[in-house]
CSV table of C-alpha atoms and ligand atoms in Angstrom, one decimal:
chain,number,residue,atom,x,y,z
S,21,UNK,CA,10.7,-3.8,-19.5
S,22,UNK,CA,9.0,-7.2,-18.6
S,23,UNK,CA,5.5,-5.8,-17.4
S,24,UNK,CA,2.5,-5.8,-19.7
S,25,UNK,CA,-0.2,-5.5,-17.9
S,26,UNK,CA,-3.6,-4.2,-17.7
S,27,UNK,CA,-4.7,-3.8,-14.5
S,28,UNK,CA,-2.9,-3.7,-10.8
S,29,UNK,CA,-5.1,-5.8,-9.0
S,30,UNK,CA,-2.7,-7.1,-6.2
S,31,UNK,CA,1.0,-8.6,-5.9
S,32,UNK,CA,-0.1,-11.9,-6.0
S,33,UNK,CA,-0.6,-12.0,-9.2
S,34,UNK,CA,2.8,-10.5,-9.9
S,35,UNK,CA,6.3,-11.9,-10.7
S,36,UNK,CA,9.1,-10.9,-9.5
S,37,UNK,CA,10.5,-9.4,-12.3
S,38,UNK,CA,7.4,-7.2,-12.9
S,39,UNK,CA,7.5,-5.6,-9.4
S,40,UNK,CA,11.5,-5.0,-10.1
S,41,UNK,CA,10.5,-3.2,-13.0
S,42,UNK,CA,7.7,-0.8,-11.2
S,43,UNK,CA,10.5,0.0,-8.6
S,44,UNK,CA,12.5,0.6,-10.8
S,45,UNK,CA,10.3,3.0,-13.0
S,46,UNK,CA,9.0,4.7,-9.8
S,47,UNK,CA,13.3,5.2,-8.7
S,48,UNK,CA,13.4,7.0,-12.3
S,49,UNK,CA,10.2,8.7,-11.6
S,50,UNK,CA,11.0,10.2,-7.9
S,51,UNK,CA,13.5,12.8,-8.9
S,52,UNK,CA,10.7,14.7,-11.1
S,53,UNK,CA,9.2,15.4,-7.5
S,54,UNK,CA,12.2,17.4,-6.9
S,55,UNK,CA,12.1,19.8,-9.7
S,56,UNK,CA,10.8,22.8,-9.3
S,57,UNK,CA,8.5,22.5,-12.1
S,58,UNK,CA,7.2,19.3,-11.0
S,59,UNK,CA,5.7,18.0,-14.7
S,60,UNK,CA,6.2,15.9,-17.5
S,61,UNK,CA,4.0,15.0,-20.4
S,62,UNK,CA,3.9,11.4,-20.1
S,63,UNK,CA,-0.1,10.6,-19.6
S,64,UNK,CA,-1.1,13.8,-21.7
S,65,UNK,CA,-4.4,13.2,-23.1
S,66,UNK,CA,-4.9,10.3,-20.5
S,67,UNK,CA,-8.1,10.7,-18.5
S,68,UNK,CA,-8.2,8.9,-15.2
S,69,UNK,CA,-11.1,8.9,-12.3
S,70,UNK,CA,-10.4,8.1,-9.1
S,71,UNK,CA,-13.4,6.7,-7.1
S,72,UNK,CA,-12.4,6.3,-3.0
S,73,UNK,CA,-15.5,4.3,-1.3
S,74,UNK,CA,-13.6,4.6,1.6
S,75,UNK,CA,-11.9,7.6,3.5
S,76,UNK,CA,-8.3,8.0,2.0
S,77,UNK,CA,-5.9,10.7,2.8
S,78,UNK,CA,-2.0,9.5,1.7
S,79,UNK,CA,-3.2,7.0,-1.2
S,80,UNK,CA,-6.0,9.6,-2.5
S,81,UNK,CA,-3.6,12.7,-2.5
S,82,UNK,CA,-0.9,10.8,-3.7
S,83,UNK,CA,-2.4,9.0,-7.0
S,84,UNK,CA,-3.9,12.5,-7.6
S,85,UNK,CA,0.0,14.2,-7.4
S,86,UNK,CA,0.8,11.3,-9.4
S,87,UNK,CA,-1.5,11.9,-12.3
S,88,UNK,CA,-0.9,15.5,-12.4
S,89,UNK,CA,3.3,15.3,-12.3
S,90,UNK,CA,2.2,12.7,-15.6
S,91,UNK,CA,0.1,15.6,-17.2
S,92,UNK,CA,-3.0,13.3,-17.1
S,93,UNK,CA,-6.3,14.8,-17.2
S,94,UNK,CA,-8.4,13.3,-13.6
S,95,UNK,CA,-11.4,13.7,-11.7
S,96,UNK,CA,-11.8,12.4,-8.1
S,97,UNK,CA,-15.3,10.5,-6.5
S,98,UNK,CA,-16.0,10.0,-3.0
S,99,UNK,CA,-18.8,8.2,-2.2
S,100,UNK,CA,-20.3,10.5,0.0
S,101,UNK,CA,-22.1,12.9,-1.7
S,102,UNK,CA,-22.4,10.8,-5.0
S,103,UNK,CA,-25.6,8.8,-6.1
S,104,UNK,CA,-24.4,5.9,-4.4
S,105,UNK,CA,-26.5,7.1,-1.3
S,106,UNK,CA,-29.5,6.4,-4.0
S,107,UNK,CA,-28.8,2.8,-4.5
S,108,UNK,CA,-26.5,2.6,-7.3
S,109,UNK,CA,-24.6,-0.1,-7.5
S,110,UNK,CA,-21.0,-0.5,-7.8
S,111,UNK,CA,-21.5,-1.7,-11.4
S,112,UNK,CA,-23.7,1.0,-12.4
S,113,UNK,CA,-21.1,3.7,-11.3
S,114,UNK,CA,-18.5,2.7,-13.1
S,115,UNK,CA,-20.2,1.9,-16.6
S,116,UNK,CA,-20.9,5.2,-16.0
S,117,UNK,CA,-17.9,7.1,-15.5
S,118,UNK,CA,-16.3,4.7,-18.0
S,119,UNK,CA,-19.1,6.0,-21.1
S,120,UNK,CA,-17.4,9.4,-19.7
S,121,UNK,CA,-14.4,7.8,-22.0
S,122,UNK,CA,-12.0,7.5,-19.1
S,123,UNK,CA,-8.9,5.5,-19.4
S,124,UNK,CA,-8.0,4.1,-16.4
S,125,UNK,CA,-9.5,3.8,-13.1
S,126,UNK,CA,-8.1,4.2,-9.7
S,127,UNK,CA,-10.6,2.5,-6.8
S,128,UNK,CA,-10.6,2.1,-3.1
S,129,UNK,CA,-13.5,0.0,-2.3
S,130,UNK,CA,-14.6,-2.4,1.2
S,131,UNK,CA,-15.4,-5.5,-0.7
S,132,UNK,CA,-12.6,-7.8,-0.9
S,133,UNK,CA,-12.0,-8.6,-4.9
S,134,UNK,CA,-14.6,-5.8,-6.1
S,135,UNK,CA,-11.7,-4.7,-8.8
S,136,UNK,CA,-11.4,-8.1,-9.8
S,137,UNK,CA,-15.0,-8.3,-10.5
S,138,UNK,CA,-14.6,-4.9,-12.3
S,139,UNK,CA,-11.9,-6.0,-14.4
S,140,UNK,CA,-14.4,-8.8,-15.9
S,141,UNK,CA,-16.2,-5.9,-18.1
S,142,UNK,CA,-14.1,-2.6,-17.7
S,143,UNK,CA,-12.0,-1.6,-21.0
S,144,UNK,CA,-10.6,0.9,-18.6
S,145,UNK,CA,-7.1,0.0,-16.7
S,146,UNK,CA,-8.1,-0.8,-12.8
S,147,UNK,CA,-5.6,0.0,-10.2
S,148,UNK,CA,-6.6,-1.4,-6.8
S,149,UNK,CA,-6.2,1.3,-3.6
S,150,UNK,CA,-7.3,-0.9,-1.2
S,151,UNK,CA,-10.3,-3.6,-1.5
S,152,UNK,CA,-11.1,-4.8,2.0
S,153,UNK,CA,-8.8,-6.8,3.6
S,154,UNK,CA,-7.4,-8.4,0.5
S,155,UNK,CA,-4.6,-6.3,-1.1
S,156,UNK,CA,-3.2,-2.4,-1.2
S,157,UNK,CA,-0.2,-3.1,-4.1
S,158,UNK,CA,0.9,0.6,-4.3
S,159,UNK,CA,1.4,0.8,-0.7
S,160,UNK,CA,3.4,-2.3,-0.9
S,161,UNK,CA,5.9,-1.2,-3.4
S,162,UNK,CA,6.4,2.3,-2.0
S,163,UNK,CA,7.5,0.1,1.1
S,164,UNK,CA,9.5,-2.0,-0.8
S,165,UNK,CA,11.1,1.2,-2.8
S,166,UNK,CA,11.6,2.7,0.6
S,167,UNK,CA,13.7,-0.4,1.8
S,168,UNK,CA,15.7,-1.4,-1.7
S,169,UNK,CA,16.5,2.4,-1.6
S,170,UNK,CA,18.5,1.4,1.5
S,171,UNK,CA,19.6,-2.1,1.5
S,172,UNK,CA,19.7,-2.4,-2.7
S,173,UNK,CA,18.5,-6.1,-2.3
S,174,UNK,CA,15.9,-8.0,-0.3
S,175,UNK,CA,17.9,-11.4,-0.1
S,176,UNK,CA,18.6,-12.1,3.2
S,177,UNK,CA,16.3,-9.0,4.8
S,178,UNK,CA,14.1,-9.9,7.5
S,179,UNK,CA,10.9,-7.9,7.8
S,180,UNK,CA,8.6,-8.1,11.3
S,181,UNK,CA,5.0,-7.3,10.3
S,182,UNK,CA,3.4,-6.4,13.8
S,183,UNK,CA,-0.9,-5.5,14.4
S,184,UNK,CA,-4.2,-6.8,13.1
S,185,UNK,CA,-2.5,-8.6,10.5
S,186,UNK,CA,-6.2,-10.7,9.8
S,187,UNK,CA,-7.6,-7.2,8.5
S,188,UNK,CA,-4.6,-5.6,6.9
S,189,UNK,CA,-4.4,-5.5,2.9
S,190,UNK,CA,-1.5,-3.8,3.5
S,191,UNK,CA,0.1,-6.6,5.5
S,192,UNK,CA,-1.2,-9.1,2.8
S,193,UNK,CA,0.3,-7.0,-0.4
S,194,UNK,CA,3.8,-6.9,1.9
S,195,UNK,CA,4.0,-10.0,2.6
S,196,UNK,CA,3.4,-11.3,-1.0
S,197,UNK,CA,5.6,-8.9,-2.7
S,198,UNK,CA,8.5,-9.4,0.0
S,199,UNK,CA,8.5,-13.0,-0.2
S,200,UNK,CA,8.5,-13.0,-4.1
S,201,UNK,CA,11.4,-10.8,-3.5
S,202,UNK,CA,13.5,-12.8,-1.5
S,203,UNK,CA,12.8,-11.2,1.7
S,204,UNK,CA,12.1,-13.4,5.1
S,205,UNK,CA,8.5,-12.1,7.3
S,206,UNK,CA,7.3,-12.7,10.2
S,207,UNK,CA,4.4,-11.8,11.5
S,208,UNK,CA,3.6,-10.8,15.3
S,209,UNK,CA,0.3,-10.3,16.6
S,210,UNK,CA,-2.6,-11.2,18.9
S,211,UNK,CA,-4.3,-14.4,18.0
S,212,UNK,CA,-7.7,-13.0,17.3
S,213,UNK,CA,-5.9,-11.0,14.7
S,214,UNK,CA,-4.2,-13.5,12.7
S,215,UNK,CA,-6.0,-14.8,9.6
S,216,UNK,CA,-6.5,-18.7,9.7
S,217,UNK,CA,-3.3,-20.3,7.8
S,218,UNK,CA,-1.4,-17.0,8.3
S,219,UNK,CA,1.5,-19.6,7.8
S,220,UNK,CA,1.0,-20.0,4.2
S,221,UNK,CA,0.7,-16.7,2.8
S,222,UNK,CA,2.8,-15.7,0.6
S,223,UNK,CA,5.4,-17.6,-1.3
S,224,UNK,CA,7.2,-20.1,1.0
S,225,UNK,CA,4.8,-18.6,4.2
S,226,UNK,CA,5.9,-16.6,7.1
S,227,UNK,CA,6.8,-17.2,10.5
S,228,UNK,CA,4.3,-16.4,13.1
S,229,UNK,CA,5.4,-14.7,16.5
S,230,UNK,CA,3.2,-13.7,19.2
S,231,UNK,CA,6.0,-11.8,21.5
S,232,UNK,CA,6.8,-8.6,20.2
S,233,UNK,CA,10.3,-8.4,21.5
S,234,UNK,CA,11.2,-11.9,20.2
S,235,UNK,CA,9.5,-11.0,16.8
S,236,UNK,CA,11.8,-8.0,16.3
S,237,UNK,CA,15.3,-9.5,17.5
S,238,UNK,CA,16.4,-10.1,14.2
S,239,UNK,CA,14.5,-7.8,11.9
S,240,UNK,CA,16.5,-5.4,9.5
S,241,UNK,CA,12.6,-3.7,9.5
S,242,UNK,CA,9.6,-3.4,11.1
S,243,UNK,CA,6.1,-2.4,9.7
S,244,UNK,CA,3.7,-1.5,12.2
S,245,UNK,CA,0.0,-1.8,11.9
S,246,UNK,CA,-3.0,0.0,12.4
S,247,UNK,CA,-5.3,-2.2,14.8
S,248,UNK,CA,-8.4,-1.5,11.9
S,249,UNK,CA,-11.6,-1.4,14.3
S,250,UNK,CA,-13.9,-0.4,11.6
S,251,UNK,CA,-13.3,-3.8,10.3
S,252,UNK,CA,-13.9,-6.2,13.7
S,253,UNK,CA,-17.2,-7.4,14.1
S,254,UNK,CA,-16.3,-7.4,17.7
S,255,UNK,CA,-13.7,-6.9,19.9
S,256,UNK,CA,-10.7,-9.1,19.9
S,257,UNK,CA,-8.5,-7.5,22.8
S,258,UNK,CA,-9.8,-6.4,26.2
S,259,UNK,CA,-8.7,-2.3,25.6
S,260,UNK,CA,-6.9,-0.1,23.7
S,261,UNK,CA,-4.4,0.5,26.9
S,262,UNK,CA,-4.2,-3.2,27.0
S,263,UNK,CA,-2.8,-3.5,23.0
S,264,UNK,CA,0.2,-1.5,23.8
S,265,UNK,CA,1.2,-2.7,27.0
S,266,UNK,CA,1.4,-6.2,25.0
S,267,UNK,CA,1.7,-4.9,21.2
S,268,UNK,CA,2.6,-1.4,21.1
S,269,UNK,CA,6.1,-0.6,19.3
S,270,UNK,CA,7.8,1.5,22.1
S,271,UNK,CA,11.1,3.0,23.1
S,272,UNK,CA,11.9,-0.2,25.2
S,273,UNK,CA,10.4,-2.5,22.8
S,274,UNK,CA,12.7,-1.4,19.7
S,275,UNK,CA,15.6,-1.8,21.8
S,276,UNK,CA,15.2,-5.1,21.4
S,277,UNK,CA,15.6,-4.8,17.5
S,278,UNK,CA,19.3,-4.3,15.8
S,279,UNK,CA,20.4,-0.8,16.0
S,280,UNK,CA,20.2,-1.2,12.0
S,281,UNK,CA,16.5,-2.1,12.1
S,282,UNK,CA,14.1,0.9,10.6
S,283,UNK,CA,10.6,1.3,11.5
S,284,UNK,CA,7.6,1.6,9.2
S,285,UNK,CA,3.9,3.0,9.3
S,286,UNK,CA,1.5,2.7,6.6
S,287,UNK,CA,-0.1,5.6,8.0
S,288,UNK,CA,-2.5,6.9,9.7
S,289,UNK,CA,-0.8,5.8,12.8
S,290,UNK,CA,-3.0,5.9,16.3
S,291,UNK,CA,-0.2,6.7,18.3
S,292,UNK,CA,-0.5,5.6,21.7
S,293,UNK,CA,-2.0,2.4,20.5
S,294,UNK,CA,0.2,0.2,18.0
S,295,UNK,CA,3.1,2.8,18.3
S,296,UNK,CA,4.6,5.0,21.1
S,297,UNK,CA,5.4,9.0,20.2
S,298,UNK,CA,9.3,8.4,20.7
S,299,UNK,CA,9.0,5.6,18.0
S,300,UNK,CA,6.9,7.7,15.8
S,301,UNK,CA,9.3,10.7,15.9
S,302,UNK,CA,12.7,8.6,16.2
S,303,UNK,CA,15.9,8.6,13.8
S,304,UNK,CA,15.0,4.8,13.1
S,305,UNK,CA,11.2,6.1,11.8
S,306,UNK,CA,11.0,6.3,7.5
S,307,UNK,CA,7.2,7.1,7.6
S,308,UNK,CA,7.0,10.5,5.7
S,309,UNK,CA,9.4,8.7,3.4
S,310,UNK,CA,7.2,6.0,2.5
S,311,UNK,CA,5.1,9.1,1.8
S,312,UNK,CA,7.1,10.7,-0.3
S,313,UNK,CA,8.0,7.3,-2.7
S,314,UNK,CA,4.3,6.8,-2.7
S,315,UNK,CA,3.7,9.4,-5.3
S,316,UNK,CA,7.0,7.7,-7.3
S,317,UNK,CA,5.2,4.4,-7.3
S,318,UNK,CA,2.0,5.7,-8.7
S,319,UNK,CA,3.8,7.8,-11.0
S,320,UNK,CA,5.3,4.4,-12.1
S,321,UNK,CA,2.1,2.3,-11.9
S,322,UNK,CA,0.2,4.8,-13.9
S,323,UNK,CA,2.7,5.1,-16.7
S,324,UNK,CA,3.1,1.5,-16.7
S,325,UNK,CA,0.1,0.5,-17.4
S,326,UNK,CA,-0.7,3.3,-19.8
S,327,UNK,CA,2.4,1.1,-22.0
S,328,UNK,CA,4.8,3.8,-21.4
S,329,UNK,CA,8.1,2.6,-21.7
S,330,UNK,CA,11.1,4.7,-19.9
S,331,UNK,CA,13.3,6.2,-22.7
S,332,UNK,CA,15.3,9.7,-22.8
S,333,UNK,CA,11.9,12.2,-23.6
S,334,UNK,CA,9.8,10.5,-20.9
S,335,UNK,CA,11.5,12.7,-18.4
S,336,UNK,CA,11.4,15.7,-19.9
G,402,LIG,N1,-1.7,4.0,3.8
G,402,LIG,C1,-2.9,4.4,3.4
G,402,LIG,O1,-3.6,3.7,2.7
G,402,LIG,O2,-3.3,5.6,3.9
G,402,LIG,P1,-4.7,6.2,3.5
G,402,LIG,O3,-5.8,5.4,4.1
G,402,LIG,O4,-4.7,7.6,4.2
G,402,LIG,O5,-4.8,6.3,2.1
């Protein structure tokens, strides 16, 4: 199993090979969510904390299923209501809830990199849940398990990336962990939301596309976007109405994708704004999929990093 790692800060910083192996772990791990006794042993005596700095409902819920299908012991933070509202610092928090003698720590934070700065003097696993607009790796790889589960390999695949691609971790983590996988991006968007040198992320880059239609012609996928106004300083289109006449992911605009092409959410999805009802709701639409690998993929992170390795007792 070539991944011996400590932390998950982001897919960057991972080879090919390792995010192979977390698929792979998390397509072992999804058919435990079927059982009716939905357990297994495999991070008994494991403590993990989960601190969320910033409101989660699919990533939260599902890293909390996660730990409790893996028999790990966990306790959840939010930072309302917690001392942070007294001035402690990010630092302070988790020095303490790490003397607590927790194991590994799951963290959705604003700050771009703050579980890389973390990792510096934690002896606790990190798992990054989100930080800023840098990277969301679990919500990557449940994307990527939803699409090998259909297409078995990523040579060749197309994927259309399509919103506020400047202030989407998840766009980043895709786009990193597609590439290294052999999959072609692009990425469509208004101007004022694509990051400067959009071109080069990733490895080999990405094409840029500004017409939606056009950007989807060829696409085997698309992954919509959440237009994230909590994170622009100001406004970078003239209206909401405006963003979907020009951006939105309707009926009429996915008939200009092939009639193979599936479309993805990360969730939560303002409907009426990147994506029209019909799209949302269509036969084409592997949303509450994603969903359900997510818990898979943090089954497999967890266990992973823990230095489980997948043999016949794991599973039972
Ligand atoms: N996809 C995602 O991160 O959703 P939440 O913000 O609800 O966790």
């Amino acid at each position: 199993m070539p991944f011996n790692r400590k932390h998950l800060l982001g897919l960057e910083e991972l080879s090919a090979e390792e995010i192979t192996a977390i698929l792979d772990a998390a397509d072992t791990f999804k058919e435990i969510s079927e059982r009716p006794i939905k357990k297994v042993p495999a991070l008994r005596g494991k403590t993990i904390a989960n601190l969320f700095y910033e409101p989660s409902t699919r990533t939260r819920l599902s890293f909390e299923l996660a730990e409790k299908r893996l028999s790990a012991d966990s306790v959840s933070f939010s930072k309302q209501g917690s001392s942070v509202s007294k001035g402690e610092t990010l630092r302070d928090t988790v020095e303490n809830i790490q003397a607590m003698k927790v194991d590994m720590v799951v963290m959705r934070h604003q700050s771009s990199g703050a579980h890389r700065f973390l990792a510096n003097f934690l002896d606790a696993s990190i798992i990054n849940a989100g930080d800023g607009q840098h990277e969301h790796p679990t919500q990557a790889l449940l994307d990527m398990m939803t699409l090998r589960q259909r297409w078995k390999t990523f040579a060749g695949k197309r994927v259309t990336i399509i919103g506020d691609i400047m202030h989407s971790r998840v766009a980043r983590s895709n786009i990193w962990g597609l590439t290294k996988l052999g999959a072609s991006v692009t990425v469509c968007g208004p101007a004022t939301m694509m990051p400067a040198s959009v071109e080069s992320l990733g490895e080999g880059g990405v094409t840029v596309e500004h017409d939606v239609r056009a950007a989807i012609a060829e696409a085997d996928a698309i992954n919509i976007l959440r237009v994230q106004l909590e994170r622009q300083k100001g406004r970078l289109f003239p209206s909401m109405r405006e963003y979907f006449d020009v951006f939105g992911v309707t009926a009429e605009v996915l008939s200009h994708a092939p009639e193979h092409c599936i479309v993805m959410h990360p969730g939560p999805m303002n409907r009426g704004v990147e994506i029209g009802q019909e799209v949302a709701d269509g036969d084409r639409a592997v949303i509450l999929e994603q969903v359900t690998n997510g818990v898979a993929v943090r089954m497999a992170v967890l266990f992973l990093l823990a230095g489980g390795s997948l043999d016949a007792g794991t599973l039972q």
